[in-house]
XYZ file of C-alpha atoms in Angstrom:
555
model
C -6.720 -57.694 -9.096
C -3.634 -55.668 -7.492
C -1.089 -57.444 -6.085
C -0.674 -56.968 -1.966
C 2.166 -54.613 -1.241
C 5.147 -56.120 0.340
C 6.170 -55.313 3.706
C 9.100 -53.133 2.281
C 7.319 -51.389 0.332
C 4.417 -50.574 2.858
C 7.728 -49.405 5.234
C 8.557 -46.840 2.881
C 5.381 -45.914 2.062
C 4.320 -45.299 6.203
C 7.579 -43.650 6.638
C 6.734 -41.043 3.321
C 3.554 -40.475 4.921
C 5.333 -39.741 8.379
C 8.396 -37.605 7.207
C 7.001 -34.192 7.726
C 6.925 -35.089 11.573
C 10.238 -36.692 11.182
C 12.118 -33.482 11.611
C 15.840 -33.591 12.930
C 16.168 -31.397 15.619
C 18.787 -28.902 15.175
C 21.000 -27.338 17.849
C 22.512 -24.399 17.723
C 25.416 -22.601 20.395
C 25.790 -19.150 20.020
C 29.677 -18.699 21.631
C 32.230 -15.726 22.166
C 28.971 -13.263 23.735
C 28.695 -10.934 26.342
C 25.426 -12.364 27.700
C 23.131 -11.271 30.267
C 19.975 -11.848 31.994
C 17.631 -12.170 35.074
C 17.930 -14.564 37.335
C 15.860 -13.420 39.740
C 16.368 -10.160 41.097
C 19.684 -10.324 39.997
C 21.563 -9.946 36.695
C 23.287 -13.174 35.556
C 26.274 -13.057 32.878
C 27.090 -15.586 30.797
C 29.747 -16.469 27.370
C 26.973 -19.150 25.156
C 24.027 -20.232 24.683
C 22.630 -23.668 22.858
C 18.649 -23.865 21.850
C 17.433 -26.501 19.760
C 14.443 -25.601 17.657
C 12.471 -23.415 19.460
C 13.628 -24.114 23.072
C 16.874 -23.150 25.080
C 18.973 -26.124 26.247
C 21.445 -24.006 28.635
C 23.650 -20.738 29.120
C 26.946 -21.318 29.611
C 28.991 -19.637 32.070
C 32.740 -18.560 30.858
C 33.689 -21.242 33.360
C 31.658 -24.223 32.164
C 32.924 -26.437 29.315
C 31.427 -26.196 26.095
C 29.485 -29.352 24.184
C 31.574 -30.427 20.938
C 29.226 -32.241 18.603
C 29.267 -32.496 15.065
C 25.583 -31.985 14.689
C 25.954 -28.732 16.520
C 25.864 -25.511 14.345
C 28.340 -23.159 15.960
C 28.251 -19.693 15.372
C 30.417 -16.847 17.055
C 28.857 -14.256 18.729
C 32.340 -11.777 18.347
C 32.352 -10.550 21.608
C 29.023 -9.176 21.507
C 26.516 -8.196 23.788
C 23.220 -10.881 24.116
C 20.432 -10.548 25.970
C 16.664 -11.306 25.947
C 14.512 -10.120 22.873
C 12.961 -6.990 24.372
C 9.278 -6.739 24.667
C 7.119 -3.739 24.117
C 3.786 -3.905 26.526
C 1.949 -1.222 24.310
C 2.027 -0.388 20.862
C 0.022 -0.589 17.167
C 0.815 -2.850 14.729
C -1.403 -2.210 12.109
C -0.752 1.659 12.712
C 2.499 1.112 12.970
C 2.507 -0.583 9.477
C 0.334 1.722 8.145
C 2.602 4.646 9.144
C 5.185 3.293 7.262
C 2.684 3.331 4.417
C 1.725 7.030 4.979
C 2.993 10.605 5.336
C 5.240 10.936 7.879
C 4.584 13.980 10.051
C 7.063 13.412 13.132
C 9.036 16.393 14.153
C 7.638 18.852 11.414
C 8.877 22.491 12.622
C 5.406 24.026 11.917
C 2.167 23.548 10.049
C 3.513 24.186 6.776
C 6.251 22.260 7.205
C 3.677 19.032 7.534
C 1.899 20.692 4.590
C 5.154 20.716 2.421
C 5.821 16.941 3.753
C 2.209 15.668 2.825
C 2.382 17.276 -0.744
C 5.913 15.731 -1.170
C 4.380 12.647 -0.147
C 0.898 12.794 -2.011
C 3.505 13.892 -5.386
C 5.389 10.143 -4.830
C 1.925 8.111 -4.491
C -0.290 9.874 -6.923
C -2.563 6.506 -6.904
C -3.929 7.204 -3.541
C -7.325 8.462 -3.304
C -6.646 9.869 0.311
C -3.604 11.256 1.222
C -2.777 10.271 4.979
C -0.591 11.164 7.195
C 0.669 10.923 11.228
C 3.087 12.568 13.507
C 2.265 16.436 14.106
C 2.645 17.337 16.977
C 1.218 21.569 17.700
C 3.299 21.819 21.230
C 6.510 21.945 18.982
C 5.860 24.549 16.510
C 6.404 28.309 16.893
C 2.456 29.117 17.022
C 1.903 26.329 19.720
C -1.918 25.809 17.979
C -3.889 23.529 16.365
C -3.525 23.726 12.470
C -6.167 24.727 9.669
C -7.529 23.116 6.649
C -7.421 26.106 5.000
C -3.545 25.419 5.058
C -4.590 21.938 3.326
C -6.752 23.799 1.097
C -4.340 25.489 -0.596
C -2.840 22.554 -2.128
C -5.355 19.873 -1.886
C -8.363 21.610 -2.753
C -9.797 18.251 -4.928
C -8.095 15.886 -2.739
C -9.017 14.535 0.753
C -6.405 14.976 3.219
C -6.178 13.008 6.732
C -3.666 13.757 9.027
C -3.149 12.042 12.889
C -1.404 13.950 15.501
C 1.507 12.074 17.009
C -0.428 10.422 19.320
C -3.469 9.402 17.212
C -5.874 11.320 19.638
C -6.562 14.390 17.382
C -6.825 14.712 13.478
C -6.329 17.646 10.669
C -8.475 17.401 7.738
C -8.637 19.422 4.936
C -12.271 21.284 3.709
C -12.795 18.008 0.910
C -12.330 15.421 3.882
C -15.248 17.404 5.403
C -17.183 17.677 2.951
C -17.053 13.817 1.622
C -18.112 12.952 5.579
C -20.655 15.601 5.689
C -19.061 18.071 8.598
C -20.721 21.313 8.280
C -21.403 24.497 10.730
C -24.146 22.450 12.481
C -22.498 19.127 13.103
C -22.502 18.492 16.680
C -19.792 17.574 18.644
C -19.984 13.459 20.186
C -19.909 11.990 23.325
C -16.437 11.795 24.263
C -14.914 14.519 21.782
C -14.764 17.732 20.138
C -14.987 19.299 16.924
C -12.883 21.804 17.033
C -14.770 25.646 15.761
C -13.757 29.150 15.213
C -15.366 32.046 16.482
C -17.969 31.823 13.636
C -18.849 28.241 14.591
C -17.333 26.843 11.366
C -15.200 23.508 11.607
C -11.390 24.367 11.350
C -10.396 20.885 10.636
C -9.362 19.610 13.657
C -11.261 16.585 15.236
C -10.668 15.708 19.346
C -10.607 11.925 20.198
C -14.321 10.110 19.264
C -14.594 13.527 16.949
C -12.156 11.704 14.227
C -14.694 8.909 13.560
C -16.781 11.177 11.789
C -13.922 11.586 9.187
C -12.477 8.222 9.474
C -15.869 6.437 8.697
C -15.839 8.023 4.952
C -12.477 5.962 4.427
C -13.342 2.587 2.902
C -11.622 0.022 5.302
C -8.528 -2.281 4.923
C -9.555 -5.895 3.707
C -8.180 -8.913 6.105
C -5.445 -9.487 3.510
C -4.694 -6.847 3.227
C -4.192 -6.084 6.955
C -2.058 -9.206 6.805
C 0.187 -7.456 4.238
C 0.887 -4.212 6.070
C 1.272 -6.592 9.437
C 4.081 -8.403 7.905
C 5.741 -5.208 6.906
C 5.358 -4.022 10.710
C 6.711 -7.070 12.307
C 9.514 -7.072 10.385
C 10.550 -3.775 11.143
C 10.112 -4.232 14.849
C 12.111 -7.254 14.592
C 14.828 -4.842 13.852
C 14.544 -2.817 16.774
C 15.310 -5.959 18.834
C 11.220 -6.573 19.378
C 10.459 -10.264 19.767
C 7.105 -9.503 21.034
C 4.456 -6.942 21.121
C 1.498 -6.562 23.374
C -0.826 -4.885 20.396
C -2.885 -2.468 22.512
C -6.076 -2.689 20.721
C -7.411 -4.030 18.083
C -10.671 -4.786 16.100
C -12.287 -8.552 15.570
C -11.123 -8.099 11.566
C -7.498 -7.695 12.851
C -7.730 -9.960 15.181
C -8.621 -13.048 12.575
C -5.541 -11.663 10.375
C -2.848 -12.361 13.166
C -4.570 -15.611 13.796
C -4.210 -16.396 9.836
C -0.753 -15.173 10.136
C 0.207 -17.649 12.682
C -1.495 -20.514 11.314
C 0.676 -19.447 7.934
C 3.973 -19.170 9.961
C 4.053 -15.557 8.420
C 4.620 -13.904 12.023
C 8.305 -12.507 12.922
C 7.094 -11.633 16.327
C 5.007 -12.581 18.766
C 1.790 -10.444 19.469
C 0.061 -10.629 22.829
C -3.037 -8.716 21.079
C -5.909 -6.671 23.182
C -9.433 -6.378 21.551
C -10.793 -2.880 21.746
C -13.766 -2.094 23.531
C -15.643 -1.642 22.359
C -15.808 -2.407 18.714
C -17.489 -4.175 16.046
C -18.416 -7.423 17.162
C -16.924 -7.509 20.681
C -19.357 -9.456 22.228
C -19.438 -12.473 19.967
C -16.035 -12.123 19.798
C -15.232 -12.304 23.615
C -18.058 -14.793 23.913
C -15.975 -17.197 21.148
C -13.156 -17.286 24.040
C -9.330 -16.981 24.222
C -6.822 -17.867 21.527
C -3.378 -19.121 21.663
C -1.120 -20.483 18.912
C 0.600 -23.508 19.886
C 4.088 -22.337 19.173
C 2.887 -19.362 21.226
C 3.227 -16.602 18.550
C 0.033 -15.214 19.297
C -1.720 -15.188 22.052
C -5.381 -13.367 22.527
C -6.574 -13.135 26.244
C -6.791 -9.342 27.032
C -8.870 -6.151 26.105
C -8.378 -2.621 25.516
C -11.123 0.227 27.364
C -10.239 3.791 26.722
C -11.037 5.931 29.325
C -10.081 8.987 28.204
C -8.005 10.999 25.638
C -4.429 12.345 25.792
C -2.624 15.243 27.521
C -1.300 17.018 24.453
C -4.425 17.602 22.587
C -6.034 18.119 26.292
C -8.294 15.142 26.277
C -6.916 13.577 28.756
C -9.282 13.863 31.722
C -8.756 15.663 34.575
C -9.751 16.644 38.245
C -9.382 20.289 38.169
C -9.142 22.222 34.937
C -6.066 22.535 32.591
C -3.467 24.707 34.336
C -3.269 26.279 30.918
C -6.916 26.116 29.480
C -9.249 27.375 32.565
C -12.842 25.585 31.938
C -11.434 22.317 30.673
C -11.035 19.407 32.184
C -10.420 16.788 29.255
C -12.101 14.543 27.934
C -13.595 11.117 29.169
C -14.424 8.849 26.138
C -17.026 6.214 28.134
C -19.698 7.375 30.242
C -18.812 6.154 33.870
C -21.388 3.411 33.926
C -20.725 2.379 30.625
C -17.004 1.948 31.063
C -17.966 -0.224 34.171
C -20.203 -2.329 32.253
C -17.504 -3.097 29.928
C -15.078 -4.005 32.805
C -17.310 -6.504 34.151
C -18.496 -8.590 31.291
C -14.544 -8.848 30.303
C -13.591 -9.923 33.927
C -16.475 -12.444 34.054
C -15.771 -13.700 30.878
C -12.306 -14.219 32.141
C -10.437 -11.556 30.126
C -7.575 -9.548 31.312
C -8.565 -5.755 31.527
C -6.014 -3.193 30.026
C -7.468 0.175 30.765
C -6.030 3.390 28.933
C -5.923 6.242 31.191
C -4.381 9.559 30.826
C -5.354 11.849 33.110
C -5.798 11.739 37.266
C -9.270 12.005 36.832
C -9.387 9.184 34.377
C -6.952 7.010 36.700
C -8.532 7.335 39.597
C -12.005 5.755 37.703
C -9.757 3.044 36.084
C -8.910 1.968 39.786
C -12.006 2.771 41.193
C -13.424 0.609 38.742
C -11.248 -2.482 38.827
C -11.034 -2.010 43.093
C -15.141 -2.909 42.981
C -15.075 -5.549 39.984
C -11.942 -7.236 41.072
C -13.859 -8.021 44.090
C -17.086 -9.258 42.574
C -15.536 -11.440 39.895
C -12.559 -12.692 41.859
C -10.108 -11.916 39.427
C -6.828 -10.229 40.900
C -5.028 -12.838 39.167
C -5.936 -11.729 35.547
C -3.274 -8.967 36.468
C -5.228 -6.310 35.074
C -3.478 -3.421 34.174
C -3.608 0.980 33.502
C -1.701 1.614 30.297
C -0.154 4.902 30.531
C -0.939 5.368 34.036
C 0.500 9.247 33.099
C -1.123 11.405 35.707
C -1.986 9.926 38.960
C -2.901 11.692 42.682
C -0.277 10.689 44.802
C -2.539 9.012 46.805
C -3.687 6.506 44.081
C -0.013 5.510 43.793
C -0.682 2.715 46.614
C -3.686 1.414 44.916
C -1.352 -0.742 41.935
C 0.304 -2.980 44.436
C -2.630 -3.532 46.506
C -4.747 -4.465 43.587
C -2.236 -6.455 41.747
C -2.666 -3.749 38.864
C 0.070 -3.383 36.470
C 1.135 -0.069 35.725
C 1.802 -0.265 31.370
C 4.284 3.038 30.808
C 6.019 4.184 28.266
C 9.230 6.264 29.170
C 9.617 8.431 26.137
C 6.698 9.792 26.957
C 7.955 11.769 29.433
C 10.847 13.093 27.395
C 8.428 13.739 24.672
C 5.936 15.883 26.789
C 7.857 16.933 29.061
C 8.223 20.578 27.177
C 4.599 21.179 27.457
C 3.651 18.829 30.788
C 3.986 21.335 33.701
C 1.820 23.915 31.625
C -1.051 21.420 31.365
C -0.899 20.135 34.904
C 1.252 22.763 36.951
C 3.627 22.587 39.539
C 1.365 20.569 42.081
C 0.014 17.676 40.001
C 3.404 17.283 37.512
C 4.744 15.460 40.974
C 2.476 12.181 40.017
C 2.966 12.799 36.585
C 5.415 9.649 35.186
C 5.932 9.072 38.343
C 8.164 5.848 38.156
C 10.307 5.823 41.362
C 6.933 6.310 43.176
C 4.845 4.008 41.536
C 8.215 1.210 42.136
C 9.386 2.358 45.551
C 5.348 1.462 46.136
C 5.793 -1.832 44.859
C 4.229 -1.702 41.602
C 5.012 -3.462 38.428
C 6.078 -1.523 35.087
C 5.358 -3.030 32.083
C 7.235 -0.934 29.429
C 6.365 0.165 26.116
C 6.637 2.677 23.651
C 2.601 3.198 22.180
C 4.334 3.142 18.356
C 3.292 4.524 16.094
C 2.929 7.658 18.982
C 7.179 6.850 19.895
C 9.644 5.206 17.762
C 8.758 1.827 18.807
C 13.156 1.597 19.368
C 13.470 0.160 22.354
C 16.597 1.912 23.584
C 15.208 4.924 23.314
C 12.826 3.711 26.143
C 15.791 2.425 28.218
C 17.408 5.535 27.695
C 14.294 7.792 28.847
C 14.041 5.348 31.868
C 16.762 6.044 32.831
C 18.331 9.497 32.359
C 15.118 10.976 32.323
C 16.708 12.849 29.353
C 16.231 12.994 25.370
C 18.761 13.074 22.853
C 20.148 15.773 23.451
C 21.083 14.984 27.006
C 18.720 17.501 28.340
C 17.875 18.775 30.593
C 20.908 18.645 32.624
C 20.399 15.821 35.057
C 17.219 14.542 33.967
C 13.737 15.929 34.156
C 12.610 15.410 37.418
C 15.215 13.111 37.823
C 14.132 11.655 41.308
C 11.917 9.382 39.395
C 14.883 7.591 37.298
C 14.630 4.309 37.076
C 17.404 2.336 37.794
C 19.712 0.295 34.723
C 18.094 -3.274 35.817
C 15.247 -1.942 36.815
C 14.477 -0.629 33.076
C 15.744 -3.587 31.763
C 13.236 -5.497 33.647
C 10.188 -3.848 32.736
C 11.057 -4.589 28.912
C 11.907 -7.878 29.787
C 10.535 -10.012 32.546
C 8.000 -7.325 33.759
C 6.957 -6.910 30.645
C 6.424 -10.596 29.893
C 4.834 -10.964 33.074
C 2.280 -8.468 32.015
C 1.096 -11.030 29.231
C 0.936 -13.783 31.545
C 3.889 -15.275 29.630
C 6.492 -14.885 32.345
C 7.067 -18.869 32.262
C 8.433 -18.406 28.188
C 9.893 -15.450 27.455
C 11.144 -12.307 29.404
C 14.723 -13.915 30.611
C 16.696 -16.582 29.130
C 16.981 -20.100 30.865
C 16.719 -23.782 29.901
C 13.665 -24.616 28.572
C 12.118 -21.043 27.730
C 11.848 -19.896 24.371
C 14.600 -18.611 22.180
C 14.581 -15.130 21.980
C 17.136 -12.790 22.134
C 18.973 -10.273 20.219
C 22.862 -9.589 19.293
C 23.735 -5.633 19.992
C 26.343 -3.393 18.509
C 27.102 -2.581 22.342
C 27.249 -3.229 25.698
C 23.914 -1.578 27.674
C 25.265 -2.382 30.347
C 28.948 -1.056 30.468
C 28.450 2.133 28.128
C 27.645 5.388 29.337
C 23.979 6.069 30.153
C 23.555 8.891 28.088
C 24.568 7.249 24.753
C 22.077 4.110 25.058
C 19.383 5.391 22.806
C 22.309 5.489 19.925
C 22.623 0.968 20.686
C 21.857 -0.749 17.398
C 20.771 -4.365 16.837
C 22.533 -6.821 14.498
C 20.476 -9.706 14.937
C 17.428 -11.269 15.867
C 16.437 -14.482 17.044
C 12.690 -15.963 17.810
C 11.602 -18.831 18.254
C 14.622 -20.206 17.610
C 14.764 -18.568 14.211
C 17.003 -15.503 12.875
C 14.121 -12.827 11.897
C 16.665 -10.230 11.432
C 20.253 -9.429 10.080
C 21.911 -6.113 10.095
C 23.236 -5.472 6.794
């Protein structure tokens, strides 16, 4: 028979059992820093700032003394600008990750020079079984047309080759890529896109929107872990860019379990606000099984993703009157009208925030038609629905975001991205509500910011930059493009900040730094604020904090 335990030893015994909640809380003042943040409508300064754990305990103007306690780690900022972690309201994660992972295509001079890049690549990763690749972009190369795959041919003639245009709405594959998904001369065109055909009616290897699922459903999927793996590789890298949260602008039910088994590992650098596209494999159950949210708030799932239509470069973006440089075409809209608004109502009813992509004016003007009946019959202005992209718009629809309570999602480089090939597509009438920010704000709408990486560098600064000089790196054009519809400095720095984090219903955490929100904000190389306009994009980050924990150091 064993002995009873004494009372010491059932003390220590209790107290092993209890130590992993019997964490010390550690505080930590960040002194020496050019702070800033909103306080209000109003930009506050400030020298310090103390968080324990997760949590901010106070900002500390230059005037206020500082706490002196020897269980306080104290680390000096150098003079350095801080401000909150910046928050993207639209990108990819997972295509973000995997573009890291893939041929990269961005600002190739011409088709051959993507060809030349691809081989290059396939020659480094001879494993791969298809070669992939993202980032052409037609509109910048001398011939100004859609490549070939008989200029894949040439050097992949055994090999399948998959390659995304810049922003993921078109795709160039080579004659074996065809064949393996069975394309021929007779395959017809779906609902919602194009196969694009030569005057013979033969394929030339470039699929339009809902067209690249023909070629993308012959490449065997990611597994959930390994998802996870080429998340973790994304976060991190955002985390660089001063990203301490990402609204991840739709995703599938597989993806969405592998952020939730990244935040139950602690594996997440960021936090993910994350939309479920619509619709996709398993919506339904998956709406029906409810919101999630992590309790340290990592990631959150209480939105969806509807594509209305395609995008402006490839000319699938949908429009009211035909192309101003393609007569006959008017885009492309990727859900029937009644079966887009059967999607908006079962997510409003089911309580789900609606993120609608929309392109063109035609496209925009059903988004808002849309949400003006639904928001009415489901009572739910306060979801704060939003438009991501929000590009083209009839002046007249401008109104519409404030008086539904609609967020307007944009993404600024955009405009400096397009805007060599914008006022051909739309012409000199309908460029005028084309990123139209000073409208859409002067009408009291919100912007919610973003960058739609992998499409943009997801670098934040180049966003702030684009906001506002209206200009790309090369300071042109002169003045901006368009430039009445600059943004102002605080204004831009709002909509990646506060706006943005009101967006995600998370305005009461993140999005400005104050006592009791969470800690997250980033250490720059320079002063946004203070430096000249033009040089903004060039701002690095040196560290990262979230959640109270450095994600990122420059080296």
């Amino acid at each position: 028979m064993m002995k009873p335990l004494s009372s010491a030893v059932k003390t220590v015994l209790l107290l092993a059992t209890m130590s992993p909640t019997l964490v010390v809380a550690q505080t930590t003042l960040i002194t020496n820093i050019q702070g800033y943040t909103l306080n209000g409508k109003s930009l506050e300064r400030f020298s310090a700032i103390a968080f324990t754990d997760d949590k901010i305990d106070k900002i500390y103007s230059s005037e206020e003394q500082l706490p002196n306690a020897k269980n306080i780690t104290v680390i000096d900022g150098k003079g350095k600008t801080l401000i909150p972690g910046l928050i993207d309201s639209h990108g990819h994660i997972l295509s973000y990750g995997l573009s890291l992972l893939q041929a990269d295509l961005v600002n190739t001079t011409s088709a051959q020079d993507a060809v030349n890049k691809t081989l290059n690549y396939a020659k480094n990763n001879t494993q791969l079984t298809w070669i992939q690749g993202r980032g052409w972009n037609q509109t910048q190369w001398p011939s100004n047309a859609f490549p070939t795959a008989a200029s894949l041919d040439k050097y992949f003639p055994d090999q399948p080759v998959w390659l995304a245009r810049v922003d993921g709405h078109a795709g160039w594959a080579n004659s074996k890529a065809m064949a393996l998904a069975g394309i021929t001369k007779d395959t017809l065109s779906p609902d919602g896109g194009e196969i694009i055909k030569d005057k013979n009616g033969m394929p030339t290897g470039v699929f339009i929107d809902n067209a690249m699922d023909l070629i993308n459903q012959s490449i065997a999927p990611l597994t959930v872990q390994e998802q996870k793996q080429v998340l973790v590789k994304a976060m991190d890298s955002l985390a660089s860019f001063g990203l301490t949260s990402v609204h991840d602008a739709g995703i599938d039910t597989d993806n969405l379990n592998a952020f939730k088994a990244l935040s139950q590992e602690n594996a997440m650098s960021i936090r993910v606000n994350a939309m479920l596209y619509l619709p996709s494999p398993n919506w339904q159950q998956t709406l029906d099984n409810g919101q999630y949210r992590s309790k340290d708030d990592m990631f959150t799932f209480n939105s969806v993703k509807i594509q209305a239509d395609g995008a402006l470069g490839s000319r699938g973006a949908a429009l009211i009157e035909d192309y101003s440089d393609h007569a006959g075409h008017k885009g492309l809209l990727l859900n029937t009208p009644k079966a887009f608004e059967n999607l908006v109502d079962t997510s409003m009813r089911l309580g789900f925030q609606v993120n609608s992509h929309a392109i063109g004016d035609n496209a925009n003007k059903l988004v808002l038609d849309t949400y003006e009946k639904y928001i009415k019959a489901t009572k739910t202005k306060d979801l704060r629905h939003r438009v991501e992209h929000a590009q083209v718009l009839r002046i007249e629809d401008i109104p519409r975001f404030s008086e539904l309570d609609v967020i307007a999602a944009m993404q600024a480089t955009h405009a400096t991205s397009d805007k060599n090939m914008a006022q051909e597509r739309l012409g000199p009438t309908r460029i005028l509500g084309a990123y139209a920010w000073r409208k859409l704000l002067n009408a009291n709408a919100i912007i919610a910011a973003g960058s739609d990486f992998p499409v943009e560098s997801p670098n934040p600064f180049f966003g702030l930059h684009a906001s506002i000089t209206r200009q790309d790196h090369t300071n042109s054009p002169q003045g901006g493009w368009f430039a009445d519809e600059k943004m102002t400095p605080l204004e831009a720095f709002r909509s990646f900040t506060i706006d943005a984090a009101y967006s995600g219903h998370q305005e009461n955490i993140i999005g400005s730094l104050a006592k009791g929100k969470k800690a997250d904000f980033i250490l720059l190389d320079r002063n946004i604020f203070t430096m000249p306009e033009q040089d903004i994009w060039q701002v690095t980050v040196d560290k990262t904090w979230v959640d109270g924990k450095l994600v990122y150091k420059k080296k």
